[in-house]
Amino acid sequence: MKKYLLTLGLLVGALGQSMAATTYFTENFDNLNAWTTKGDSSAMVSGNVLTFGRRNSAGDIFSLATFSDGYVNFQYRGVANVDGGGYFGISQGFPGNHTWLAGSSSRYATPFKLINDGTWRSYSIQFSGTGHLMLEQFANDTPGQAQFRGLSVTDVAVTAVPEPESYAMLLAGLGLMGVAIKRKKSK
C-alpha cells in the first residue's frame, strides 16, 4: 500500500509542478506567423514540426516577441550520430547581439547540449536578460537534421508531459498492484 501511495504522490507532484507554470508564449509550429527571418532562411513547418530545408546555417528564425528571464521548453529531435543540427539562443535583434544557449554540435560549444539520437527529447532551458528566441540548424551539411516542436516560454521549468501510452502503463501498473494487494489480503 505504501508503494501505491508513493507512486500516486510522485505522479501528482510531477503534474502539479507543470500545472503551476505561467505560460507566456506557446508555439505549436502550425505556421511561422510568430517568427521572422533575416536574409535567407529555409525554415519550414510540417505536421507541427519546425525543420530547415537546406544545409549548414540555413538561416536563423527569430520570435517577433521578446521575452525576459524565463524558461524555454521544447522538444528536439536530431538525426542519430550526427555532429551538428539544432541550436537555440536569445538575440537582441534580427540578428543582433546573441547568445546560443543550447546546441548539438561539438564544433560550437554551448552551455547546454542537445542530443542527436533520432528520438524526441524534452528540454527546459533557463535564460536571463531580454531578447527574441532564435532557432537554427547549424554545423552539418544535410537538410532536415534539426527538428523542433511544442515550444513554450514559462516562468518556471516545465517537466515533460508523459505521452498517453505512459499514462496507460501507469494505470495498468497501479491496477496490477491493486490486484496483488487484494490477493494478499484474501489469503
mmCIF file of C-alpha atoms in Angstrom:
data_model
loop_
_atom_site.group_PDB
_atom_site.id
_atom_site.type_symbol
_atom_site.label_atom_id
_atom_site.label_comp_id
_atom_site.label_asym_id
_atom_site.label_seq_id
_atom_site.Cartn_x
_atom_site.Cartn_y
_atom_site.Cartn_z
ATOM 1 C CA MET A 1 0.000 0.000 0.000
ATOM 2 C CA LYS A 2 2.905 2.342 0.758
ATOM 3 C CA LYS A 3 4.304 1.807 -2.755
ATOM 4 C CA TYR A 4 0.916 2.665 -4.249
ATOM 5 C CA LEU A 5 0.678 5.905 -2.264
ATOM 6 C CA LEU A 6 4.286 6.824 -3.112
ATOM 7 C CA THR A 7 3.663 6.277 -6.843
ATOM 8 C CA LEU A 8 0.471 8.318 -6.722
ATOM 9 C CA GLY A 9 2.224 11.087 -4.778
ATOM 10 C CA LEU A 10 5.058 11.279 -7.307
ATOM 11 C CA LEU A 11 2.597 11.477 -10.199
ATOM 12 C CA VAL A 12 0.535 14.225 -8.549
ATOM 13 C CA GLY A 13 3.716 16.128 -7.660
ATOM 14 C CA ALA A 14 5.044 15.997 -11.225
ATOM 15 C CA LEU A 15 1.732 17.060 -12.719
ATOM 16 C CA GLY A 16 1.320 19.788 -10.102
ATOM 17 C CA GLN A 17 4.722 21.265 -10.940
ATOM 18 C CA SER A 18 3.933 21.546 -14.648
ATOM 19 C CA MET A 19 0.469 22.978 -13.917
ATOM 20 C CA ALA A 20 1.948 25.706 -11.685
ATOM 21 C CA ALA A 21 3.877 27.320 -14.533
ATOM 22 C CA THR A 22 2.705 30.595 -16.038
ATOM 23 C CA THR A 23 2.941 30.309 -19.816
ATOM 24 C CA TYR A 24 3.887 33.477 -21.708
ATOM 25 C CA PHE A 25 4.149 32.011 -25.208
ATOM 26 C CA THR A 26 3.193 28.760 -26.913
ATOM 27 C CA GLU A 27 4.240 27.678 -30.393
ATOM 28 C CA ASN A 28 2.804 24.541 -31.995
ATOM 29 C CA PHE A 29 4.519 25.204 -35.344
ATOM 30 C CA ASP A 30 1.378 25.003 -37.442
ATOM 31 C CA ASN A 31 2.734 28.125 -39.211
ATOM 32 C CA LEU A 32 5.548 30.642 -38.761
ATOM 33 C CA ASN A 33 3.382 33.750 -38.174
ATOM 34 C CA ALA A 34 5.033 34.479 -34.810
ATOM 35 C CA TRP A 35 8.541 34.374 -36.338
ATOM 36 C CA THR A 36 10.702 36.411 -38.675
ATOM 37 C CA THR A 37 13.911 35.840 -40.580
ATOM 38 C CA LYS A 38 16.859 37.957 -41.518
ATOM 39 C CA GLY A 39 18.065 37.273 -45.004
ATOM 40 C CA ASP A 40 17.971 33.806 -46.461
ATOM 41 C CA SER A 41 16.106 31.272 -44.311
ATOM 42 C CA SER A 42 14.875 27.811 -45.194
ATOM 43 C CA ALA A 43 12.768 27.311 -42.061
ATOM 44 C CA MET A 44 9.581 25.363 -42.734
ATOM 45 C CA VAL A 45 6.844 23.614 -40.797
ATOM 46 C CA SER A 46 5.056 20.368 -41.496
ATOM 47 C CA GLY A 47 2.915 18.337 -39.114
ATOM 48 C CA ASN A 48 3.621 20.780 -36.249
ATOM 49 C CA VAL A 49 7.373 20.291 -36.611
ATOM 50 C CA LEU A 50 9.870 23.039 -37.465
ATOM 51 C CA THR A 51 12.793 22.000 -39.618
ATOM 52 C CA PHE A 52 15.164 23.591 -42.103
ATOM 53 C CA GLY A 53 15.174 22.692 -45.787
ATOM 54 C CA ARG A 54 18.753 23.499 -46.604
ATOM 55 C CA ARG A 55 22.039 22.680 -45.100
ATOM 56 C CA ASN A 56 24.568 24.427 -42.834
ATOM 57 C CA SER A 57 23.497 27.755 -41.321
ATOM 58 C CA ALA A 58 20.161 27.556 -43.107
ATOM 59 C CA GLY A 59 19.080 30.886 -41.650
ATOM 60 C CA ASP A 60 18.062 31.723 -38.142
ATOM 61 C CA ILE A 61 14.451 32.382 -37.311
ATOM 62 C CA PHE A 62 13.552 34.834 -34.558
ATOM 63 C CA SER A 63 10.398 35.209 -32.473
ATOM 64 C CA LEU A 64 8.657 38.506 -33.169
ATOM 65 C CA ALA A 65 8.018 38.911 -29.433
ATOM 66 C CA THR A 66 10.743 39.496 -26.870
ATOM 67 C CA PHE A 67 10.943 37.652 -23.577
ATOM 68 C CA SER A 68 12.697 38.301 -20.267
ATOM 69 C CA ASP A 69 14.111 35.902 -17.692
ATOM 70 C CA GLY A 70 12.318 32.598 -18.007
ATOM 71 C CA TYR A 71 12.443 29.076 -19.325
ATOM 72 C CA VAL A 72 12.123 27.910 -22.907
ATOM 73 C CA ASN A 73 10.595 24.457 -23.130
ATOM 74 C CA PHE A 74 10.636 22.452 -26.354
ATOM 75 C CA GLN A 75 11.080 19.056 -27.873
ATOM 76 C CA TYR A 76 14.046 18.413 -30.144
ATOM 77 C CA ARG A 77 14.983 15.531 -32.418
ATOM 78 C CA GLY A 78 18.325 15.371 -34.163
ATOM 79 C CA VAL A 79 19.500 12.680 -36.541
ATOM 80 C CA ALA A 80 21.457 9.988 -34.695
ATOM 81 C CA ASN A 81 25.251 10.107 -34.743
ATOM 82 C CA VAL A 82 25.483 13.488 -36.482
ATOM 83 C CA ASP A 83 27.770 16.208 -35.114
ATOM 84 C CA GLY A 84 25.547 19.187 -35.824
ATOM 85 C CA GLY A 85 21.890 20.044 -36.018
ATOM 86 C CA GLY A 86 19.704 22.261 -33.865
ATOM 87 C CA TYR A 87 20.604 25.375 -31.921
ATOM 88 C CA PHE A 88 18.557 27.562 -29.583
ATOM 89 C CA GLY A 89 19.510 31.033 -28.398
ATOM 90 C CA ILE A 90 18.435 34.545 -27.408
ATOM 91 C CA SER A 91 19.056 37.566 -29.662
ATOM 92 C CA GLN A 92 18.674 41.308 -29.071
ATOM 93 C CA GLY A 93 17.918 41.905 -32.782
ATOM 94 C CA PHE A 94 17.201 40.250 -36.150
ATOM 95 C CA PRO A 95 20.083 39.272 -35.910
ATOM 96 C CA GLY A 96 21.875 41.216 -33.259
ATOM 97 C CA ASN A 97 23.957 40.555 -30.230
ATOM 98 C CA HIS A 98 23.017 36.970 -29.499
ATOM 99 C CA THR A 99 23.847 34.073 -27.233
ATOM 100 C CA TRP A 100 23.465 30.421 -28.148
ATOM 101 C CA LEU A 101 22.194 28.562 -25.077
ATOM 102 C CA ALA A 102 21.799 25.044 -26.460
ATOM 103 C CA GLY A 103 23.226 23.216 -29.435
ATOM 104 C CA SER A 104 24.008 19.806 -30.810
ATOM 105 C CA SER A 105 27.476 20.228 -32.311
ATOM 106 C CA SER A 106 30.851 19.805 -30.643
ATOM 107 C CA ARG A 107 32.209 22.313 -33.194
ATOM 108 C CA TYR A 108 30.417 25.202 -31.497
ATOM 109 C CA ALA A 109 30.105 24.690 -27.748
ATOM 110 C CA THR A 110 27.012 25.874 -25.857
ATOM 111 C CA PRO A 111 26.142 25.763 -22.154
ATOM 112 C CA PHE A 112 23.523 23.078 -22.800
ATOM 113 C CA LYS A 113 23.894 20.097 -25.155
ATOM 114 C CA LEU A 114 21.016 18.922 -27.391
ATOM 115 C CA ILE A 115 21.210 15.184 -28.018
ATOM 116 C CA ASN A 116 21.206 13.753 -31.525
ATOM 117 C CA ASP A 117 19.927 10.200 -31.210
ATOM 118 C CA GLY A 118 16.911 10.137 -33.528
ATOM 119 C CA THR A 119 14.334 10.329 -30.708
ATOM 120 C CA TRP A 120 12.239 13.228 -29.446
ATOM 121 C CA ARG A 121 13.637 14.657 -26.212
ATOM 122 C CA SER A 122 12.135 17.363 -23.992
ATOM 123 C CA TYR A 123 14.218 20.312 -22.796
ATOM 124 C CA SER A 124 13.581 23.134 -20.335
ATOM 125 C CA ILE A 125 16.355 25.736 -20.583
ATOM 126 C CA GLN A 126 16.625 28.798 -18.375
ATOM 127 C CA PHE A 127 17.586 32.146 -19.882
ATOM 128 C CA SER A 128 18.194 35.580 -18.423
ATOM 129 C CA GLY A 129 18.042 39.007 -19.970
ATOM 130 C CA THR A 130 15.649 40.185 -22.661
ATOM 131 C CA GLY A 131 15.600 39.105 -26.283
ATOM 132 C CA HIS A 132 13.997 37.243 -29.150
ATOM 133 C CA LEU A 133 14.021 33.449 -29.256
ATOM 134 C CA MET A 134 16.307 32.178 -32.014
ATOM 135 C CA LEU A 135 16.357 28.720 -33.677
ATOM 136 C CA GLU A 136 18.711 27.387 -36.345
ATOM 137 C CA GLN A 137 20.179 24.324 -37.979
ATOM 138 C CA PHE A 138 23.959 24.623 -37.856
ATOM 139 C CA ALA A 139 27.240 22.814 -38.401
ATOM 140 C CA ASN A 140 26.233 19.998 -40.706
ATOM 141 C CA ASP A 141 25.647 19.588 -44.408
ATOM 142 C CA THR A 142 22.294 17.807 -44.704
ATOM 143 C CA PRO A 143 18.805 19.392 -44.695
ATOM 144 C CA GLY A 144 16.332 18.339 -42.017
ATOM 145 C CA GLN A 145 18.905 17.410 -39.369
ATOM 146 C CA ALA A 146 17.229 19.557 -36.685
ATOM 147 C CA GLN A 147 13.550 19.293 -35.736
ATOM 148 C CA PHE A 148 11.718 21.303 -33.078
ATOM 149 C CA ARG A 149 8.139 21.049 -31.771
ATOM 150 C CA GLY A 150 5.967 22.084 -28.823
ATOM 151 C CA LEU A 151 7.844 25.232 -27.813
ATOM 152 C CA SER A 152 6.732 27.412 -24.877
ATOM 153 C CA VAL A 153 8.103 30.153 -22.633
ATOM 154 C CA THR A 154 7.237 29.882 -18.926
ATOM 155 C CA ASP A 155 8.272 31.367 -15.600
ATOM 156 C CA VAL A 156 9.394 28.010 -14.142
ATOM 157 C CA ALA A 157 10.910 24.858 -15.576
ATOM 158 C CA VAL A 158 8.303 22.517 -17.022
ATOM 159 C CA THR A 159 8.712 18.781 -16.652
ATOM 160 C CA ALA A 160 7.998 16.637 -19.675
ATOM 161 C CA VAL A 161 4.345 15.708 -20.020
ATOM 162 C CA PRO A 162 4.027 11.948 -20.431
ATOM 163 C CA GLU A 163 2.578 10.557 -23.643
ATOM 164 C CA PRO A 164 -0.847 8.832 -23.366
ATOM 165 C CA GLU A 165 0.891 5.445 -23.561
ATOM 166 C CA SER A 166 2.815 6.298 -20.384
ATOM 167 C CA TYR A 167 -0.415 7.047 -18.548
ATOM 168 C CA ALA A 168 -1.872 3.737 -19.760
ATOM 169 C CA MET A 169 1.189 1.861 -18.489
ATOM 170 C CA LEU A 170 0.979 3.695 -15.148
ATOM 171 C CA LEU A 171 -2.697 2.813 -14.753
ATOM 172 C CA ALA A 172 -2.039 -0.813 -15.720
ATOM 173 C CA GLY A 173 0.772 -0.997 -13.152
ATOM 174 C CA LEU A 174 -1.397 0.545 -10.457
ATOM 175 C CA GLY A 175 -4.159 -1.944 -11.326
ATOM 176 C CA LEU A 176 -1.748 -4.872 -11.005
ATOM 177 C CA MET A 177 -0.564 -3.532 -7.649
ATOM 178 C CA GLY A 178 -4.185 -3.326 -6.520
ATOM 179 C CA VAL A 179 -4.841 -6.933 -7.584
ATOM 180 C CA ALA A 180 -1.696 -8.089 -5.761
ATOM 181 C CA ILE A 181 -2.714 -6.250 -2.581
ATOM 182 C CA LYS A 182 -6.255 -7.680 -2.762
ATOM 183 C CA ARG A 183 -4.898 -11.232 -3.246
ATOM 184 C CA LYS A 184 -2.513 -10.808 -0.347
ATOM 185 C CA LYS A 185 -5.348 -9.664 1.941
ATOM 186 C CA SER A 186 -7.655 -12.522 0.939
ATOM 187 C CA LYS A 187 -5.041 -15.170 1.832
#
